[in-house]
């Protein structure tokens, strides 16, 4: 099957799951089809799917992820004098490391807003529908929302990484508190601990809580770098850590901390 044939099969399958979608027509353009496919995935309940759907979805996402370009950890340049710390600006869903960190919400089942640009949405979209199902199973077994500052680990399914580590960061108010800072620090430490427990040799952190959760980017970066360095000094672990940023502004903030103030 071609990518278009795979995508059209997947869209038709998802439309047929919901009777209220019966009047939605299949768009003609590739971009419109991709948008519709993502929308349908974003709002799909964490339910099982047929083996045929999963097979075709995995083939489709594998090709989509390859076409977006995959960056290997070996392609990155380490921070000066720190062979196991890296700063990289790009799409974390295209990074091939042992684990990537997802800034999750307390429901832990991904972003449900159609085509939203948050990292939670992107990770669930390109990992495949299996990720939401696994997260929902974890939450059902847990029996309550995920507390802020902890971490859960799942397979990454169709992403180039092996695992996704999900952590819920603090939501900052108008005035940042010490409790906010302590919870963000706990996010980073919890992710490092669970990565170590699962034998990860590398991990990539996104900028936890600095988007919709409004944590000031400069203070968040200071906490991230400090906790990683403290954890590595205390444990002696040589895990390679990537500080992943998406904007030039965030890259400048991290560069200032990692290089100029080092």
GROMACS .gro file of C-alpha atoms in nm:
model
  262
    1UNK     CA    1   0.000   0.000   0.000
    2UNK     CA    2   0.109   0.358  -0.061
    3UNK     CA    3   0.107   0.612   0.221
    4UNK     CA    4  -0.208   0.766   0.080
    5UNK     CA    5  -0.380   0.427   0.064
    6UNK     CA    6  -0.279   0.353   0.422
    7UNK     CA    7  -0.401   0.693   0.541
    8UNK     CA    8  -0.736   0.659   0.365
    9UNK     CA    9  -0.787   0.313   0.514
   10UNK     CA   10  -0.711   0.447   0.862
   11UNK     CA   11  -0.943   0.746   0.822
   12UNK     CA   12  -1.231   0.532   0.696
   13UNK     CA   13  -1.183   0.289   0.985
   14UNK     CA   14  -1.189   0.570   1.241
   15UNK     CA   15  -1.493   0.732   1.081
   16UNK     CA   16  -1.682   0.403   1.083
   17UNK     CA   17  -1.622   0.365   1.457
   18UNK     CA   18  -1.850   0.661   1.529
   19UNK     CA   19  -2.199   0.684   1.373
   20UNK     CA   20  -2.196   1.063   1.420
   21UNK     CA   21  -1.907   1.086   1.173
   22UNK     CA   22  -2.104   0.926   0.889
   23UNK     CA   23  -2.144   1.254   0.698
   24UNK     CA   24  -1.775   1.344   0.705
   25UNK     CA   25  -1.624   1.311   0.359
   26UNK     CA   26  -1.271   1.203   0.286
   27UNK     CA   27  -1.069   1.511   0.181
   28UNK     CA   28  -0.881   1.509  -0.147
   29UNK     CA   29  -0.554   1.677  -0.050
   30UNK     CA   30  -0.281   1.502   0.150
   31UNK     CA   31  -0.259   1.787   0.400
   32UNK     CA   32  -0.633   1.783   0.469
   33UNK     CA   33  -0.626   1.406   0.507
   34UNK     CA   34  -0.338   1.426   0.752
   35UNK     CA   35  -0.523   1.689   0.951
   36UNK     CA   36  -0.839   1.477   0.964
   37UNK     CA   37  -0.648   1.163   1.060
   38UNK     CA   38  -0.476   1.344   1.346
   39UNK     CA   39  -0.806   1.494   1.462
   40UNK     CA   40  -0.972   1.154   1.473
   41UNK     CA   41  -0.680   1.004   1.665
   42UNK     CA   42  -0.680   1.294   1.912
   43UNK     CA   43  -1.044   1.238   2.013
   44UNK     CA   44  -1.052   0.859   1.993
   45UNK     CA   45  -1.131   0.679   2.317
   46UNK     CA   46  -0.863   0.438   2.448
   47UNK     CA   47  -1.024   0.131   2.297
   48UNK     CA   48  -0.881  -0.176   2.121
   49UNK     CA   49  -0.854  -0.175   1.741
   50UNK     CA   50  -0.834  -0.455   1.487
   51UNK     CA   51  -0.503  -0.621   1.408
   52UNK     CA   52  -0.535  -0.494   1.051
   53UNK     CA   53  -0.577  -0.136   1.168
   54UNK     CA   54  -0.276  -0.157   1.399
   55UNK     CA   55  -0.059  -0.313   1.130
   56UNK     CA   56  -0.146  -0.047   0.872
   57UNK     CA   57  -0.123   0.233   1.128
   58UNK     CA   58   0.223   0.119   1.235
   59UNK     CA   59   0.340   0.101   0.874
   60UNK     CA   60   0.195   0.446   0.806
   61UNK     CA   61   0.348   0.609   1.114
   62UNK     CA   62   0.685   0.444   1.057
   63UNK     CA   63   0.702   0.603   0.713
   64UNK     CA   64   0.568   0.937   0.835
   65UNK     CA   65   0.824   0.948   1.114
   66UNK     CA   66   1.105   0.859   0.873
   67UNK     CA   67   0.994   1.130   0.632
   68UNK     CA   68   0.998   1.391   0.909
   69UNK     CA   69   1.361   1.301   0.973
   70UNK     CA   70   1.511   1.115   1.267
   71UNK     CA   71   1.795   1.261   1.473
   72UNK     CA   72   2.024   1.016   1.651
   73UNK     CA   73   2.190   1.099   1.979
   74UNK     CA   74   2.524   1.034   1.810
   75UNK     CA   75   2.450   1.327   1.577
   76UNK     CA   76   2.442   1.572   1.868
   77UNK     CA   77   2.735   1.766   2.007
   78UNK     CA   78   2.786   1.744   2.382
   79UNK     CA   79   2.799   2.054   2.600
   80UNK     CA   80   3.159   2.170   2.647
   81UNK     CA   81   3.339   1.969   2.920
   82UNK     CA   82   3.027   1.758   2.978
   83UNK     CA   83   3.030   1.452   2.754
   84UNK     CA   84   2.691   1.334   2.882
   85UNK     CA   85   2.492   1.662   2.859
   86UNK     CA   86   2.340   1.788   2.534
   87UNK     CA   87   2.135   2.086   2.417
   88UNK     CA   88   1.922   2.032   2.106
   89UNK     CA   89   1.654   2.239   1.939
   90UNK     CA   90   1.406   2.032   1.742
   91UNK     CA   91   1.101   1.806   1.752
   92UNK     CA   92   1.143   1.560   2.039
   93UNK     CA   93   0.922   1.305   1.861
   94UNK     CA   94   1.196   1.268   1.597
   95UNK     CA   95   1.479   1.208   1.846
   96UNK     CA   96   1.626   0.860   1.878
   97UNK     CA   97   1.720   0.813   2.243
   98UNK     CA   98   1.622   0.554   2.501
   99UNK     CA   99   1.351   0.773   2.656
  100UNK     CA  100   1.180   1.102   2.583
  101UNK     CA  101   0.987   1.294   2.846
  102UNK     CA  102   0.627   1.394   2.787
  103UNK     CA  103   0.477   1.693   2.970
  104UNK     CA  104   0.150   1.518   3.048
  105UNK     CA  105  -0.172   1.630   3.213
  106UNK     CA  106  -0.312   1.466   3.526
  107UNK     CA  107  -0.539   1.242   3.318
  108UNK     CA  108  -0.228   1.089   3.157
  109UNK     CA  109  -0.410   0.985   2.839
  110UNK     CA  110  -0.276   1.254   2.607
  111UNK     CA  111  -0.414   1.579   2.471
  112UNK     CA  112  -0.774   1.551   2.346
  113UNK     CA  113  -0.779   1.883   2.158
  114UNK     CA  114  -0.780   1.821   1.785
  115UNK     CA  115  -0.451   1.910   1.613
  116UNK     CA  116  -0.322   2.093   1.919
  117UNK     CA  117   0.046   2.183   1.900
  118UNK     CA  118   0.141   2.076   2.254
  119UNK     CA  119   0.403   1.809   2.304
  120UNK     CA  120   0.149   1.575   2.466
  121UNK     CA  121  -0.060   1.582   2.148
  122UNK     CA  122   0.240   1.532   1.920
  123UNK     CA  123   0.377   1.239   2.115
  124UNK     CA  124   0.043   1.055   2.124
  125UNK     CA  125  -0.024   1.129   1.757
  126UNK     CA  126   0.305   0.992   1.625
  127UNK     CA  127   0.333   0.706   1.874
  128UNK     CA  128  -0.003   0.563   1.766
  129UNK     CA  129  -0.330   0.479   1.938
  130UNK     CA  130  -0.163   0.209   2.148
  131UNK     CA  131  -0.006   0.476   2.369
  132UNK     CA  132  -0.338   0.618   2.490
  133UNK     CA  133  -0.467   0.267   2.559
  134UNK     CA  134  -0.162   0.177   2.768
  135UNK     CA  135  -0.183   0.504   2.960
  136UNK     CA  136  -0.554   0.454   3.023
  137UNK     CA  137  -0.486   0.104   3.157
  138UNK     CA  138  -0.224   0.245   3.394
  139UNK     CA  139  -0.465   0.509   3.518
  140UNK     CA  140  -0.750   0.263   3.562
  141UNK     CA  141  -0.526   0.040   3.773
  142UNK     CA  142  -0.401   0.342   3.970
  143UNK     CA  143  -0.754   0.461   4.040
  144UNK     CA  144  -0.682   0.831   4.064
  145UNK     CA  145  -0.530   1.118   3.869
  146UNK     CA  146  -0.154   1.136   3.836
  147UNK     CA  147   0.002   1.352   4.108
  148UNK     CA  148   0.228   1.639   4.009
  149UNK     CA  149   0.599   1.565   4.025
  150UNK     CA  150   0.590   1.189   3.970
  151UNK     CA  151   0.658   0.984   3.656
  152UNK     CA  152   0.527   0.686   3.463
  153UNK     CA  153   0.703   0.499   3.181
  154UNK     CA  154   0.549   0.336   2.874
  155UNK     CA  155   0.671   0.194   2.545
  156UNK     CA  156   0.712   0.457   2.271
  157UNK     CA  157   0.550   0.234   2.007
  158UNK     CA  158   0.609   0.402   1.669
  159UNK     CA  159   0.838   0.678   1.789
  160UNK     CA  160   1.215   0.637   1.735
  161UNK     CA  161   1.275   0.631   2.112
  162UNK     CA  162   1.226   0.315   2.318
  163UNK     CA  163   1.019   0.469   2.596
  164UNK     CA  164   0.805   0.768   2.681
  165UNK     CA  165   0.828   0.894   3.039
  166UNK     CA  166   0.516   1.088   3.136
  167UNK     CA  167   0.530   1.350   3.411
  168UNK     CA  168   0.279   1.611   3.526
  169UNK     CA  169   0.443   1.945   3.594
  170UNK     CA  170   0.315   2.218   3.825
  171UNK     CA  171   0.073   2.482   3.698
  172UNK     CA  172   0.222   2.818   3.791
  173UNK     CA  173   0.003   3.098   3.920
  174UNK     CA  174   0.059   3.470   3.890
  175UNK     CA  175   0.335   3.445   4.151
  176UNK     CA  176   0.579   3.157   4.136
  177UNK     CA  177   0.607   2.976   4.469
  178UNK     CA  178   0.874   2.758   4.624
  179UNK     CA  179   0.623   2.473   4.614
  180UNK     CA  180   0.601   2.515   4.234
  181UNK     CA  181   0.979   2.498   4.208
  182UNK     CA  182   1.001   2.193   4.433
  183UNK     CA  183   0.738   2.009   4.227
  184UNK     CA  184   0.917   2.086   3.901
  185UNK     CA  185   1.242   1.962   4.052
  186UNK     CA  186   1.058   1.645   4.154
  187UNK     CA  187   0.947   1.595   3.792
  188UNK     CA  188   1.305   1.589   3.671
  189UNK     CA  189   1.430   1.366   3.950
  190UNK     CA  190   1.138   1.123   3.911
  191UNK     CA  191   1.203   1.094   3.537
  192UNK     CA  192   1.574   1.029   3.591
  193UNK     CA  193   1.500   0.769   3.860
  194UNK     CA  194   1.250   0.575   3.649
  195UNK     CA  195   1.478   0.595   3.344
  196UNK     CA  196   1.763   0.450   3.549
  197UNK     CA  197   1.537   0.179   3.689
  198UNK     CA  198   1.448   0.073   3.334
  199UNK     CA  199   1.807   0.063   3.214
  200UNK     CA  200   1.798   0.376   2.997
  201UNK     CA  201   2.137   0.505   2.886
  202UNK     CA  202   1.991   0.828   2.746
  203UNK     CA  203   1.695   1.057   2.810
  204UNK     CA  204   1.562   1.373   2.646
  205UNK     CA  205   1.375   1.630   2.853
  206UNK     CA  206   1.126   1.873   2.708
  207UNK     CA  207   1.070   2.209   2.880
  208UNK     CA  208   0.828   2.078   3.142
  209UNK     CA  209   0.549   2.317   3.253
  210UNK     CA  210   0.670   2.616   3.049
  211UNK     CA  211   0.389   2.603   2.793
  212UNK     CA  212   0.023   2.586   2.893
  213UNK     CA  213   0.127   2.551   3.259
  214UNK     CA  214   0.293   2.897   3.253
  215UNK     CA  215   0.609   2.819   3.450
  216UNK     CA  216   0.868   3.093   3.374
  217UNK     CA  217   1.108   2.950   3.115
  218UNK     CA  218   1.428   3.091   3.267
  219UNK     CA  219   1.358   2.959   3.618
  220UNK     CA  220   1.243   2.624   3.478
  221UNK     CA  221   1.569   2.585   3.288
  222UNK     CA  222   1.773   2.669   3.597
  223UNK     CA  223   1.587   2.400   3.793
  224UNK     CA  224   1.621   2.145   3.512
  225UNK     CA  225   1.996   2.183   3.478
  226UNK     CA  226   2.055   2.199   3.853
  227UNK     CA  227   1.857   1.884   3.926
  228UNK     CA  228   2.020   1.687   3.645
  229UNK     CA  229   2.367   1.784   3.763
  230UNK     CA  230   2.280   1.711   4.127
  231UNK     CA  231   2.130   1.373   4.039
  232UNK     CA  232   2.431   1.274   3.832
  233UNK     CA  233   2.672   1.379   4.107
  234UNK     CA  234   2.478   1.189   4.371
  235UNK     CA  235   2.427   0.870   4.170
  236UNK     CA  236   2.743   0.870   3.959
  237UNK     CA  237   2.521   0.764   3.669
  238UNK     CA  238   2.658   0.832   3.320
  239UNK     CA  239   2.317   0.856   3.153
  240UNK     CA  240   2.327   1.095   2.860
  241UNK     CA  241   2.080   1.380   2.908
  242UNK     CA  242   1.941   1.594   2.627
  243UNK     CA  243   1.778   1.926   2.708
  244UNK     CA  244   1.535   1.954   2.419
  245UNK     CA  245   1.398   2.297   2.327
  246UNK     CA  246   1.169   2.404   2.046
  247UNK     CA  247   1.217   2.781   2.033
  248UNK     CA  248   1.525   2.994   1.979
  249UNK     CA  249   1.442   3.183   2.300
  250UNK     CA  250   1.453   2.864   2.508
  251UNK     CA  251   1.773   2.756   2.336
  252UNK     CA  252   1.936   3.086   2.437
  253UNK     CA  253   1.822   3.042   2.797
  254UNK     CA  254   1.968   2.693   2.823
  255UNK     CA  255   2.284   2.790   2.639
  256UNK     CA  256   2.341   3.070   2.888
  257UNK     CA  257   2.308   2.829   3.180
  258UNK     CA  258   2.501   2.538   3.033
  259UNK     CA  259   2.786   2.733   2.876
  260UNK     CA  260   2.829   3.091   2.997
  261UNK     CA  261   2.760   3.024   3.365
  262UNK     CA  262   2.920   2.685   3.383
   0.00000   0.00000   0.00000
